[in-house]
């Protein structure tokens, strides 16, 4: 069977197991195998990689006594799927069929397990339970993993040396053939999450038994998914067992799956199996079924499914995303911080928001802004900023909490909250306190900011007419610009545009500024660019309607210019030139231009989605144009769209552009 496993999981054969020589005399009953150097290995040393070192040290002093001294296999018992825990000097587990826990007892155990905040509490709980099933035992291992996992290792590897967990692992090893399918695959997955040695006796036996059960073809979808997750961790994506799992899952009909099996399948595919467009037909069938059962999903299911859709980049599943957003409305007050963070991130990823979801968030955010995790509060601000939703209720609550909590925020969280305010061009009532706090953070933690994060923060401040001049000047230093070039992909056009606009802001709005200049090689010639841009392109339909009206008003197309790039990087939707007496000059005229009128034809995308407030980048553009000497005339979509005919359009444009001039009829 071991050879069969090596053939099925190639990565197992590549694992190098460090072996330790015994010290002193060794009892022969404890020998499992002989190493390549002729050195004996004990059973306990193969149980887990974390225990191995400790076991080798103990051999010298306690020859003839197992390292797992608390493990006792009773000679007379009836095989079943429950683990009995004896309350004596050390934990002793045995499988018994006589006193299997009821469903209610298992539920109570799961609840108590979920309330444990440390591994020690988990072990204490295990000692207080008379009988536990194999699924309960596996759940206990999962809870330890939840509490101890940190990246690709355990916070405290010595937790695996505790008598309780060693006894539990040893009993699972000895009685792997008696475990239920659910208990078996869950225990195997828990062992991978605890980073147990894949070549340990426990892992080999659990994998061997799982292979036998898999060959029978009787596992449920949920059990197959759990096994698949475990084998992905053990053998990698090339594991033959994993391919066998996927073959059996694809033979099933998603329309007949339970909700639990559906969520398990999404979680499994999210783990790496379903990336790069694999299993598209299976995923589409799952999406179709998920749309039907969305109304039955609880908060963990909604956030888990959205997380999977993001990881798998299922942009074609928008009907499902919309349904999940509707279901999320009901759960907003009940999401954990982590779940809400995932939901908001997913909605931003798919570019979706719902009026009712926004209302639910407006009711909830004031109650959580001071108590929720900083990343959750930041995600709230990001979501509203990314979706261009200006909610004073939300941003006022976030701003109030910012003043009191910002010292505990990371530099990224500080920047992202201010960036949301800058994008929407919104100043909360306590703006003075907010930006004093920002200035304090910049002064005390300036060196902690990543270069791009700092640039985004300072640029966002200027969008709402806040000018941290002392810190902006440092951005133009050669040292900072070099750091900016070295970070990530270097300085792309949007970074250069931000630097240019920052410098222009200082020159126009801070005339007292005498700090470093931004060298010409770092300046752009236009803020309008494809993709992310410091200007919003003019709406084509609205522009054509206004253009036709201007031809009727001015008498000819030659009397105004369109999409004119100024020497100041901004692009004018329409430019009209006047001489000293107020007469309109041809657009091609260069000399004797006394006055320039800049028409800002503002479509919906230049405003926040729920109010008639210009976005921050549009407000700063119009502010700068006025400072540069242009007369700015705004043509907002919500006024222009009310006009019914050509006459009303011409009259409207005349009143907006030449309010003090009598219009002649052409």
XYZ file of C-alpha atoms in Angstrom:
666
model
C 0.000 0.000 0.000
C 2.892 2.387 0.756
C 4.343 1.783 -2.716
C 0.894 2.394 -4.199
C 0.677 5.736 -2.343
C 4.109 6.831 -3.563
C 3.068 6.086 -7.127
C -0.201 7.998 -6.726
C 1.290 11.038 -4.959
C 4.680 11.825 -6.562
C 5.431 14.645 -4.122
C 5.478 12.183 -1.232
C 8.507 10.477 -2.702
C 10.377 13.758 -2.755
C 9.982 14.461 0.965
C 13.145 14.090 3.010
C 12.584 12.890 6.564
C 15.290 13.860 8.992
C 16.122 10.970 11.293
C 17.651 11.157 14.748
C 19.903 8.486 16.269
C 18.759 7.089 19.611
C 20.657 7.875 22.766
C 21.339 5.086 25.224
C 19.613 1.717 25.194
C 16.426 1.258 23.232
C 13.683 -1.266 23.895
C 13.309 -3.499 20.833
C 9.520 -3.541 21.104
C 9.499 0.106 20.124
C 11.415 -0.261 16.855
C 9.433 0.412 13.722
C 12.164 0.447 11.073
C 15.891 0.769 10.473
C 17.302 3.913 8.917
C 19.755 3.939 6.038
C 22.567 4.353 8.568
C 21.424 1.317 10.507
C 19.853 3.430 13.244
C 16.520 2.369 14.759
C 13.503 4.679 14.719
C 10.698 4.695 17.302
C 6.993 4.797 16.564
C 6.588 8.114 18.294
C 9.369 9.605 16.186
C 7.352 8.857 13.062
C 4.082 10.158 14.540
C 4.732 13.799 13.751
C 7.699 15.824 12.622
C 7.228 18.160 15.568
C 7.246 15.327 18.146
C 10.192 13.449 16.636
C 12.959 15.503 18.237
C 11.398 15.349 21.699
C 10.869 11.581 21.490
C 14.500 10.922 20.624
C 15.606 12.797 23.723
C 13.300 10.797 25.975
C 14.586 7.379 24.880
C 17.607 7.566 27.101
C 15.716 7.921 30.354
C 12.543 5.920 29.849
C 13.511 2.759 27.999
C 10.662 0.295 27.802
C 8.012 2.971 28.258
C 6.262 4.442 25.216
C 6.760 8.129 24.599
C 2.992 8.262 24.235
C 2.530 6.765 27.651
C -1.102 7.826 27.882
C -2.158 5.746 24.894
C -3.799 2.500 25.952
C -5.499 0.131 23.563
C -8.151 -1.817 25.408
C -8.097 -5.557 24.636
C -11.844 -5.954 24.679
C -14.063 -3.457 22.887
C -16.534 -3.368 20.034
C -15.267 -1.492 16.978
C -17.198 1.628 16.071
C -16.607 5.256 15.264
C -16.533 6.846 18.712
C -13.489 7.686 20.794
C -13.834 7.187 24.529
C -11.828 9.437 26.824
C -10.841 8.071 30.236
C -10.422 10.562 33.023
C -7.301 9.465 34.861
C -3.750 10.690 35.235
C -3.367 10.939 31.459
C -5.799 11.041 28.541
C -6.684 7.605 27.141
C -8.852 7.194 24.079
C -10.683 4.075 22.918
C -13.193 3.322 20.196
C -16.524 2.113 21.461
C -19.959 1.475 20.030
C -21.789 1.361 23.321
C -22.142 5.038 24.138
C -22.065 6.972 20.876
C -22.815 10.704 21.416
C -26.200 11.913 20.264
C -26.558 14.607 17.622
C -27.463 17.105 20.353
C -24.363 16.187 22.359
C -22.174 16.629 19.283
C -23.729 20.031 18.619
C -23.092 21.162 22.193
C -19.489 19.953 21.902
C -19.005 21.862 18.651
C -20.348 25.030 20.270
C -18.043 24.653 23.267
C -15.151 23.908 20.927
C -15.846 27.059 18.932
C -15.700 29.141 22.101
C -12.185 27.916 22.944
C -9.662 30.696 22.470
C -6.507 28.649 23.059
C -5.228 25.142 22.498
C -5.060 24.628 26.242
C -8.797 25.241 26.472
C -9.350 22.660 23.725
C -7.355 20.080 25.680
C -9.245 20.930 28.861
C -12.531 20.468 27.011
C -11.427 17.064 25.722
C -10.645 15.934 29.288
C -14.141 16.839 30.436
C -15.983 14.858 27.775
C -16.883 11.238 28.526
C -17.326 10.031 24.939
C -16.401 11.711 21.667
C -17.054 10.522 18.138
C -14.396 10.423 15.445
C -15.862 13.554 13.844
C -15.672 15.317 17.218
C -12.057 14.215 17.590
C -11.260 15.544 14.119
C -13.063 18.793 14.937
C -10.853 19.190 18.005
C -7.746 18.855 15.819
C -9.189 21.414 13.396
C -9.789 23.837 16.249
C -6.188 23.474 17.390
C -5.113 24.197 13.825
C -7.373 27.273 13.715
C -5.751 28.607 16.872
C -2.151 27.674 16.117
C -1.786 28.107 12.341
C 0.347 31.042 11.244
C 1.222 31.039 7.577
C 2.891 27.763 6.692
C 3.758 26.756 10.237
C 2.419 26.625 13.779
C 2.844 29.483 16.221
C 3.834 26.984 18.898
C 5.007 23.643 17.465
C 5.292 22.218 20.992
C 1.500 22.050 21.101
C 1.855 18.738 19.243
C 3.833 17.350 22.173
C 0.903 17.627 24.570
C -0.283 14.303 25.896
C -3.888 14.830 24.854
C -3.195 15.501 21.198
C -0.591 12.732 20.992
C -3.005 10.251 22.517
C -5.725 11.347 20.116
C -3.429 11.021 17.107
C -2.179 7.610 18.204
C -5.696 6.252 18.584
C -6.722 7.596 15.172
C -3.650 5.864 13.781
C -4.397 2.532 15.413
C -8.092 2.457 14.536
C -8.119 4.222 11.160
C -10.034 1.326 9.630
C -12.894 1.770 12.093
C -13.478 5.479 11.446
C -16.484 6.699 9.504
C -15.838 8.211 6.078
C -16.587 11.681 7.441
C -14.355 11.214 10.475
C -11.524 9.734 8.413
C -11.244 12.479 5.798
C -11.784 15.242 8.356
C -9.019 13.830 10.566
C -6.692 13.600 7.555
C -7.363 17.218 6.611
C -6.834 18.335 10.204
C -3.447 16.566 10.241
C -2.365 18.443 7.116
C -3.420 21.709 8.706
C -1.252 20.846 11.716
C 1.650 20.216 9.301
C 2.195 16.641 10.423
C 4.914 14.671 8.673
C 3.366 13.066 5.532
C 5.519 9.987 6.185
C 4.401 9.561 9.785
C 2.581 6.332 10.583
C -0.599 8.264 11.317
C -0.595 10.073 7.975
C 0.306 6.975 5.954
C -2.476 4.950 7.558
C -5.068 7.681 7.125
C -4.106 8.157 3.477
C -4.088 4.389 2.868
C -7.516 3.977 4.399
C -8.814 6.981 2.456
C -7.583 5.398 -0.782
C -9.448 2.192 -0.018
C -12.676 4.097 0.736
C -12.204 6.204 -2.399
C -11.847 3.078 -4.531
C -15.232 1.882 -3.256
C -16.831 5.019 -4.734
C -19.302 5.540 -1.894
C -18.155 8.852 -0.438
C -20.489 11.845 -0.484
C -19.565 15.046 -2.339
C -18.682 16.804 0.908
C -16.416 13.943 1.980
C -14.746 13.869 -1.443
C -14.070 17.591 -1.193
C -12.554 17.230 2.274
C -10.360 14.388 1.044
C -9.397 16.442 -1.996
C -8.285 19.354 0.181
C -6.150 17.013 2.252
C -4.544 15.374 -0.778
C -3.861 18.749 -2.361
C -1.899 19.629 0.772
C -0.099 16.282 0.879
C 0.595 15.496 -2.758
C 0.090 18.751 -4.635
C -2.024 19.284 -7.755
C -0.334 16.379 -9.558
C -1.512 13.777 -7.061
C -3.316 10.863 -8.762
C -5.664 10.515 -5.791
C -6.709 14.099 -6.347
C -7.536 13.341 -9.965
C -9.608 10.368 -8.808
C -11.488 12.618 -6.389
C -12.283 15.099 -9.164
C -13.456 12.316 -11.469
C -15.950 11.144 -8.871
C -17.153 14.689 -8.129
C -17.743 15.400 -11.823
C -19.911 12.293 -12.110
C -22.330 13.839 -9.600
C -25.158 16.214 -10.535
C -24.744 19.550 -8.715
C -28.506 20.147 -8.956
C -28.980 17.296 -6.457
C -26.324 18.392 -3.983
C -27.162 19.596 -0.508
C -26.234 23.147 0.416
C -23.399 21.848 2.626
C -21.979 19.785 -0.245
C -22.228 22.758 -2.596
C -20.300 25.031 -0.228
C -17.720 22.294 0.321
C -17.229 21.939 -3.445
C -16.683 25.679 -3.883
C -14.181 25.703 -1.008
C -12.343 22.731 -2.516
C -12.110 24.256 -5.987
C -11.037 27.549 -4.442
C -8.069 25.781 -2.857
C -6.291 25.628 -6.195
C -7.938 22.781 -8.076
C -10.344 24.973 -10.025
C -7.964 27.756 -11.055
C -6.876 28.608 -14.601
C -10.311 27.895 -16.089
C -10.405 24.221 -15.163
C -13.719 22.398 -14.675
C -15.720 25.212 -16.275
C -18.733 22.999 -16.975
C -18.809 21.807 -13.377
C -18.554 25.363 -12.071
C -21.335 26.617 -14.347
C -23.620 23.819 -13.145
C -22.723 24.709 -9.545
C -23.505 28.392 -10.186
C -26.918 27.489 -11.587
C -27.742 25.403 -8.514
C -26.327 28.042 -6.135
C -28.634 30.726 -7.565
C -31.623 28.572 -6.564
C -30.495 27.960 -2.988
C -29.002 31.376 -2.163
C -31.980 32.281 0.014
C -31.065 29.445 2.410
C -27.452 30.524 2.906
C -26.231 31.744 6.293
C -23.509 34.404 6.764
C -20.534 31.988 6.557
C -21.972 30.437 3.385
C -22.528 33.811 1.689
C -19.036 35.099 2.497
C -17.414 31.747 1.693
C -19.111 31.516 -1.688
C -18.216 35.100 -2.617
C -14.624 34.434 -1.592
C -14.514 31.374 -3.858
C -15.966 33.299 -6.796
C -13.251 35.942 -6.408
C -10.439 33.398 -6.173
C -11.776 31.505 -9.197
C -12.440 34.829 -10.996
C -15.928 33.758 -12.037
C -16.883 36.981 -13.809
C -19.538 35.096 -15.789
C -21.396 34.316 -12.545
C -22.899 37.803 -12.079
C -26.461 36.465 -11.541
C -25.095 34.515 -8.575
C -23.153 37.543 -7.283
C -26.332 39.644 -7.449
C -28.299 37.010 -5.547
C -25.583 36.713 -2.920
C -25.581 40.489 -2.488
C -29.348 40.400 -1.914
C -28.910 37.644 0.659
C -26.091 39.592 2.306
C -28.546 42.414 3.046
C -30.243 40.149 5.594
C -26.953 39.167 7.207
C -25.141 42.525 7.447
C -25.583 42.821 11.253
C -24.664 39.158 11.731
C -21.470 38.898 9.686
C -18.253 38.534 11.629
C -15.608 41.143 10.851
C -13.741 38.667 8.674
C -16.892 37.682 6.776
C -17.943 41.278 6.150
C -14.441 42.115 4.931
C -14.665 39.247 2.432
C -18.143 40.286 1.247
C -17.116 43.899 0.677
C -13.935 42.849 -1.105
C -15.896 40.526 -3.404
C -18.480 43.182 -4.281
C -15.649 45.553 -5.164
C -14.000 42.847 -7.258
C -17.164 42.253 -9.288
C -18.113 45.937 -9.407
C -21.538 45.406 -7.894
C -23.549 47.196 -5.243
C -27.168 47.091 -4.233
C -29.351 49.941 -2.976
C -30.692 47.792 -0.146
C -27.213 46.597 0.782
C -26.039 50.212 1.000
C -28.982 51.069 3.256
C -28.215 48.076 5.478
C -24.586 49.209 5.736
C -25.672 52.750 6.599
C -27.663 51.353 9.520
C -24.857 49.066 10.660
C -21.637 51.068 10.260
C -22.354 53.650 13.015
C -22.701 50.739 15.462
C -19.415 49.052 14.528
C -16.986 51.793 13.502
C -15.439 52.019 16.984
C -15.327 48.286 17.762
C -14.755 46.307 14.562
C -11.373 45.222 13.269
C -9.449 48.097 11.613
C -9.322 46.201 8.314
C -13.103 45.804 8.320
C -13.651 49.538 8.906
C -11.138 50.277 6.161
C -12.897 47.899 3.762
C -16.177 49.735 4.443
C -14.592 53.056 3.425
C -12.956 51.418 0.421
C -16.216 49.858 -0.738
C -18.140 53.131 -0.679
C -15.221 54.937 -2.294
C -14.704 52.342 -5.020
C -18.418 52.273 -5.841
C -18.552 56.124 -5.824
C -21.269 56.058 -3.159
C -21.237 59.159 -0.981
C -22.910 58.289 2.314
C -22.402 60.988 4.954
C -23.776 58.558 7.565
C -21.043 56.037 6.831
C -18.150 58.427 6.306
C -18.990 60.566 9.327
C -18.923 57.425 11.502
C -15.661 56.257 9.937
C -14.131 59.728 10.376
C -15.124 59.883 14.051
C -13.578 56.485 14.735
C -10.482 57.477 12.747
C -9.676 60.284 15.170
C -9.701 57.892 18.124
C -8.361 54.703 16.537
C -5.914 55.762 13.823
C -2.876 55.215 16.053
C -3.678 51.502 15.950
C -4.177 51.446 12.178
C -1.502 50.286 9.772
C -0.150 52.871 7.350
C -2.059 51.137 4.558
C -5.336 51.374 6.489
C -4.779 55.069 7.195
C -4.085 55.763 3.530
C -7.038 53.762 2.210
C -9.540 55.533 4.458
C -8.293 58.970 3.410
C -8.202 57.878 -0.240
C -11.932 57.121 -0.065
C -12.636 60.653 1.188
C -10.426 62.118 -1.522
C -12.024 60.142 -4.308
C -15.518 61.251 -3.342
C -14.385 64.794 -2.586
C -16.055 64.627 0.835
C -15.041 66.439 4.002
C -16.719 65.129 7.188
C -17.840 67.561 9.897
C -14.731 66.759 11.951
C -12.365 67.205 8.987
C -10.059 69.403 11.057
C -9.509 66.668 13.636
C -9.163 63.995 10.965
C -6.399 65.773 9.059
C -4.604 66.848 12.221
C -4.489 63.153 13.081
C -3.197 62.400 9.569
C -0.477 64.998 10.025
C 0.494 63.498 13.391
C 0.755 60.031 11.862
C 2.847 61.365 8.985
C 5.167 63.085 11.424
C 5.623 60.053 13.698
C 5.473 57.221 11.151
C 6.640 58.806 7.900
C 9.369 56.218 7.338
C 6.885 53.366 7.838
C 4.894 54.237 4.722
C 5.544 52.394 1.496
C 6.379 54.959 -1.224
C 3.210 54.415 -3.297
C 1.023 54.318 -0.189
C 2.440 57.672 0.900
C 1.955 59.175 -2.556
C -1.676 57.997 -2.646
C -2.310 59.475 0.795
C -0.815 62.889 0.031
C -2.494 63.087 -3.365
C -5.874 62.264 -1.776
C -5.398 65.046 0.768
C -5.003 67.613 -2.009
C -8.215 66.417 -3.701
C -10.148 67.763 -0.698
C -8.033 70.944 -0.386
C -5.823 69.733 2.436
C -2.148 70.470 1.811
C 0.433 68.751 4.051
C 3.169 70.882 2.485
C 5.992 69.774 4.768
C 5.517 66.154 3.739
C 4.695 66.741 0.086
C 8.063 68.439 -0.338
C 9.795 65.209 0.727
C 8.074 63.382 -2.113
C 10.031 65.439 -4.657
C 13.403 64.547 -3.138
C 15.692 62.396 -5.263
C 15.832 59.785 -2.469
C 12.054 59.292 -2.389
C 11.755 59.257 -6.180
C 14.424 56.562 -6.293
C 12.487 54.514 -3.743
C 9.362 54.978 -5.825
C 11.153 53.664 -8.898
C 12.473 50.622 -7.053
C 9.082 49.601 -5.638
C 7.117 47.081 -7.668
C 7.027 47.861 -11.378
C 8.626 51.269 -11.035
C 6.892 54.515 -11.905
C 3.993 53.983 -14.284
C 1.990 56.786 -15.881
C -0.520 57.091 -13.043
C 2.312 57.604 -10.516
C 3.909 60.248 -12.714
C 0.506 61.899 -13.157
C -0.011 62.008 -9.376
C 3.427 63.545 -8.897
C 2.693 66.131 -11.594
C -0.675 67.071 -10.114
C 0.820 67.283 -6.623
C 3.466 69.677 -7.899
C 0.882 71.719 -9.802
C -1.270 71.905 -6.663
C 1.610 73.303 -4.651
C 2.406 75.923 -7.287
C -1.229 77.003 -7.732
C -2.731 76.647 -4.260
C 0.311 77.041 -2.003
C 2.131 80.099 -3.413
C 4.349 80.231 -0.320
C 5.859 76.831 -1.159
C 9.625 77.067 -1.653
C 10.625 73.410 -1.462
C 12.142 71.094 -4.083
C 10.842 71.184 -7.643
C 9.653 68.149 -9.534
C 12.106 67.603 -12.344
C 10.595 67.778 -15.873
C 11.476 64.133 -16.573
C 8.936 63.062 -13.928
C 6.075 65.167 -15.339
C 3.380 64.020 -17.741
C 1.809 66.143 -20.472
C -1.735 64.871 -20.036
C -3.786 63.654 -17.080
C -6.213 61.909 -19.421
C -5.119 58.342 -20.103
C -6.643 54.936 -20.664
C -7.567 52.862 -17.628
C -7.044 54.625 -14.324
C -6.889 58.350 -14.970
C -6.870 61.661 -13.116
C -9.642 62.849 -15.443
C -12.915 61.224 -16.474
C -13.383 61.107 -20.260
C -16.362 63.096 -21.520
C -19.566 61.143 -22.075
C -19.819 60.740 -25.867
C -23.612 60.967 -26.137
C -23.854 64.012 -23.876
C -20.946 65.671 -25.708
C -22.593 65.245 -29.119
C -25.837 66.772 -27.848
C -24.010 69.777 -26.399
C -21.887 70.144 -29.554
C -24.980 70.338 -31.761
C -26.436 72.982 -29.473
C -23.221 75.021 -29.591
C -23.240 74.984 -33.408
C -26.767 76.421 -33.301
C -25.763 78.965 -30.671
C -22.467 80.189 -32.194
C -23.397 79.775 -35.836
C -20.561 77.454 -36.917
C -18.496 74.508 -35.718
C -15.295 76.503 -36.169
C -16.055 78.774 -33.198
C -15.173 76.269 -30.488
C -12.537 73.630 -29.936
C -13.192 70.122 -28.650
C -11.091 67.960 -26.342
C -8.368 70.582 -26.149
C -5.188 69.604 -24.296
C -3.939 72.600 -22.319
C -0.305 73.302 -21.400
C -1.350 72.435 -17.855
C -2.066 68.735 -18.543
C -5.859 69.057 -18.323
C -8.094 68.284 -21.313
C -10.987 70.686 -21.937
C -14.224 69.173 -23.204
C -14.923 72.413 -25.091
C -12.930 75.649 -25.293
C -14.385 78.980 -26.469
C -12.087 81.982 -27.067
C -13.185 85.619 -26.732
C -11.486 88.857 -27.695
C -11.289 91.912 -25.453
C -14.729 93.149 -26.552
C -16.357 89.788 -25.811
C -16.688 88.538 -29.383
C -16.203 84.839 -30.064
C -13.004 84.039 -31.945
C -12.450 81.036 -34.208
C -10.971 78.075 -32.351
C -7.849 78.239 -34.526
C -7.175 81.839 -33.504
C -4.029 82.197 -31.394
C -3.370 85.932 -31.081
C -5.423 88.542 -29.243
C -7.228 85.972 -27.095
C -8.495 87.923 -24.107
C -10.600 85.264 -22.369
C -10.916 81.492 -22.505
C -14.076 79.651 -21.498
C -13.752 75.992 -20.493
C -16.966 74.004 -20.792
C -17.054 70.997 -18.484
C -19.641 68.637 -19.927
C -20.140 66.535 -16.802
C -21.804 63.170 -17.341
C -22.935 60.777 -14.642
C -19.507 59.208 -14.188
C -18.079 62.492 -12.953
C -20.423 62.542 -9.973
C -20.976 60.271 -7.015
C -23.633 57.707 -7.894
C -26.189 58.730 -5.285
C -25.698 62.501 -5.088
C -24.915 65.426 -7.396
C -21.458 66.010 -5.988
C -18.439 66.024 -8.264
C -15.785 63.404 -7.623
C -12.583 64.686 -6.062
C -10.555 64.476 -9.281
C -13.157 66.526 -11.180
C -13.425 69.141 -8.426
C -9.653 69.701 -8.360
C -9.590 69.996 -12.173
C -12.210 72.757 -12.195
C -10.503 74.452 -9.242
C -7.160 74.479 -11.027
C -8.639 75.709 -14.308
C -10.125 78.711 -12.510
C -6.756 79.442 -10.864
C -5.133 79.219 -14.310
C -7.430 81.954 -15.624
C -10.156 79.969 -17.364
C -13.799 80.799 -16.906
C -15.254 77.402 -16.051
C -18.810 76.718 -17.175
C -20.317 73.494 -15.939
C -22.904 71.629 -18.036
C -24.176 68.863 -15.710
C -26.057 65.936 -17.210
C -28.972 66.235 -14.786
C -29.795 69.719 -16.102
C -29.117 69.119 -19.775
C -31.180 65.925 -19.981
C -34.309 67.855 -18.990
C -34.196 69.936 -22.178
C -36.866 68.816 -24.636
C -35.995 70.475 -27.961
C -33.405 72.440 -29.932
C -34.753 75.817 -28.828
C -34.536 74.947 -25.140
C -30.984 73.587 -25.626
C -29.797 76.811 -27.297
C -31.457 78.973 -24.652
C -29.900 76.899 -21.866
C -26.395 77.082 -23.359
C -26.721 80.823 -23.902
C -27.723 81.396 -20.286
C -24.856 79.222 -19.014
C -22.094 80.610 -21.259
C -23.179 84.230 -21.878
C -25.530 85.051 -18.991
C -25.127 88.840 -19.435
C -25.293 89.016 -23.235
C -28.309 89.394 -25.519
C -28.475 86.585 -28.081
C -29.032 87.341 -31.763
C -30.968 84.879 -33.932
C -28.937 83.411 -36.786
